[in-house]
Amino acid sequence: KAGVTQTPRYLIKTRGQQVTLSCSPISGHRSVSWYQQTPGQGLQFLFEYFSETQRNKGNFPGRFSGRQFSNSRSEMNVSTLELGDSALYLCASSKAGSNEQFFGPGTRLTVL
Amino acid sequence: GESVGLHLPTLSVQEGDNSIINCAYSNSASDYFIWYKQESGKGPQFIIDIRSNMDKRQGQRVTVLLNKTVKHLSLQIAATQPGDSAVYFCAENIFPGAQKLVFGQGTRLTINP
């Protein structure tokens, strides 16, 4: 069974631009969560989607948004990029009713 | 607020020795805890989990201990191998039924030959 996949793996943007990251969960998993990982703040929860609905949200500004499609694939968008948005963005999927989250390899975003 | 922290940011052990990584959590309502291993360039990999109604859970070469009285979690790795070198994170599910994990800062485990 294929694991969680994320595209692109690496991305370089400049301040003020916007970016869209994609996540394909493990087949059959309906929950997708997004996390931001930085050296200073560690792993921080962004939001979680289940059945196309945002179910939980972390403490990030409105510039961070996401959505989930009917096939459970998810995208997250960051608008008006800031230098501090440089991070590894991780996506995790889980089965309905299970707490175990499986992570993808992440997208490394660099904002110049 | 909720937080999960680690006592030691780095840990070096000799190959073949046992290692113990510790973690403190602050949310007494958390019902589920997980240890993840993250190697360079990869996403976190699930190691072992434990529910709040348990004190101990064993896997292959790993054991997780949960002490709810002092809100402490530990990961024991037996007979460490070079492949165990990684950053280890504890995580806490602060909303039962939700998929919202709060992670600790991580401990870098280095295995010396």
JSON list of N, CA, C and O in Angstrom, two decimals, chain A residues 51-52 67-75:
[
{"chain": "A", "resi": 51, "resn": "SER", "atom": "N", "xyz": [-13.52, 14.29, 5.69]},
{"chain": "A", "resi": 51, "resn": "SER", "atom": "CA", "xyz": [-14.69, 14.34, 4.80]},
{"chain": "A", "resi": 51, "resn": "SER", "atom": "C", "xyz": [-14.94, 15.75, 4.29]},
{"chain": "A", "resi": 51, "resn": "SER", "atom": "O", "xyz": [-16.06, 16.28, 4.36]},
{"chain": "A", "resi": 52, "resn": "GLU", "atom": "N", "xyz": [-13.88, 16.36, 3.79]},
{"chain": "A", "resi": 52, "resn": "GLU", "atom": "CA", "xyz": [-13.93, 17.68, 3.13]},
{"chain": "A", "resi": 52, "resn": "GLU", "atom": "C", "xyz": [-14.24, 18.84, 4.07]},
{"chain": "A", "resi": 52, "resn": "GLU", "atom": "O", "xyz": [-14.48, 19.96, 3.61]},
{"chain": "A", "resi": 67, "resn": "ARG", "atom": "N", "xyz": [-7.86, 22.77, 2.21]},
{"chain": "A", "resi": 67, "resn": "ARG", "atom": "CA", "xyz": [-9.12, 22.18, 1.79]},
{"chain": "A", "resi": 67, "resn": "ARG", "atom": "C", "xyz": [-8.89, 20.69, 1.52]},
{"chain": "A", "resi": 67, "resn": "ARG", "atom": "O", "xyz": [-7.75, 20.24, 1.39]},
{"chain": "A", "resi": 68, "resn": "GLN", "atom": "N", "xyz": [-9.98, 19.98, 1.48]},
{"chain": "A", "resi": 68, "resn": "GLN", "atom": "CA", "xyz": [-9.91, 18.55, 1.19]},
{"chain": "A", "resi": 68, "resn": "GLN", "atom": "C", "xyz": [-10.93, 18.23, 0.12]},
{"chain": "A", "resi": 68, "resn": "GLN", "atom": "O", "xyz": [-12.05, 18.75, 0.13]},
{"chain": "A", "resi": 69, "resn": "PHE", "atom": "N", "xyz": [-10.54, 17.36, -0.77]},
{"chain": "A", "resi": 69, "resn": "PHE", "atom": "CA", "xyz": [-11.40, 16.98, -1.88]},
{"chain": "A", "resi": 69, "resn": "PHE", "atom": "C", "xyz": [-12.15, 15.68, -1.56]},
{"chain": "A", "resi": 69, "resn": "PHE", "atom": "O", "xyz": [-11.84, 15.01, -0.59]},
{"chain": "A", "resi": 70, "resn": "SER", "atom": "N", "xyz": [-13.08, 15.35, -2.43]},
{"chain": "A", "resi": 70, "resn": "SER", "atom": "CA", "xyz": [-13.92, 14.17, -2.18]},
{"chain": "A", "resi": 70, "resn": "SER", "atom": "C", "xyz": [-13.11, 12.87, -2.17]},
{"chain": "A", "resi": 70, "resn": "SER", "atom": "O", "xyz": [-13.54, 11.87, -1.59]},
{"chain": "A", "resi": 71, "resn": "ASN", "atom": "N", "xyz": [-11.95, 12.89, -2.80]},
{"chain": "A", "resi": 71, "resn": "ASN", "atom": "CA", "xyz": [-11.11, 11.68, -2.79]},
{"chain": "A", "resi": 71, "resn": "ASN", "atom": "C", "xyz": [-10.12, 11.69, -1.62]},
{"chain": "A", "resi": 71, "resn": "ASN", "atom": "O", "xyz": [-9.19, 10.89, -1.60]},
{"chain": "A", "resi": 72, "resn": "SER", "atom": "N", "xyz": [-10.32, 12.60, -0.68]},
{"chain": "A", "resi": 72, "resn": "SER", "atom": "CA", "xyz": [-9.53, 12.77, 0.54]},
{"chain": "A", "resi": 72, "resn": "SER", "atom": "C", "xyz": [-8.19, 13.47, 0.32]},
{"chain": "A", "resi": 72, "resn": "SER", "atom": "O", "xyz": [-7.53, 13.81, 1.30]},
{"chain": "A", "resi": 73, "resn": "ARG", "atom": "N", "xyz": [-7.81, 13.70, -0.91]},
{"chain": "A", "resi": 73, "resn": "ARG", "atom": "CA", "xyz": [-6.60, 14.48, -1.15]},
{"chain": "A", "resi": 73, "resn": "ARG", "atom": "C", "xyz": [-6.79, 15.88, -0.56]},
{"chain": "A", "resi": 73, "resn": "ARG", "atom": "O", "xyz": [-7.90, 16.40, -0.51]},
{"chain": "A", "resi": 74, "resn": "SER", "atom": "N", "xyz": [-5.68, 16.43, -0.09]},
{"chain": "A", "resi": 74, "resn": "SER", "atom": "CA", "xyz": [-5.80, 17.74, 0.57]},
{"chain": "A", "resi": 74, "resn": "SER", "atom": "C", "xyz": [-4.75, 18.68, 0.00]},
{"chain": "A", "resi": 74, "resn": "SER", "atom": "O", "xyz": [-3.68, 18.26, -0.47]},
{"chain": "A", "resi": 75, "resn": "GLU", "atom": "N", "xyz": [-5.06, 19.95, 0.07]},
{"chain": "A", "resi": 75, "resn": "GLU", "atom": "CA", "xyz": [-4.12, 21.00, -0.29]},
{"chain": "A", "resi": 75, "resn": "GLU", "atom": "C", "xyz": [-4.08, 22.01, 0.84]},
{"chain": "A", "resi": 75, "resn": "GLU", "atom": "O", "xyz": [-5.08, 22.22, 1.53]}
]
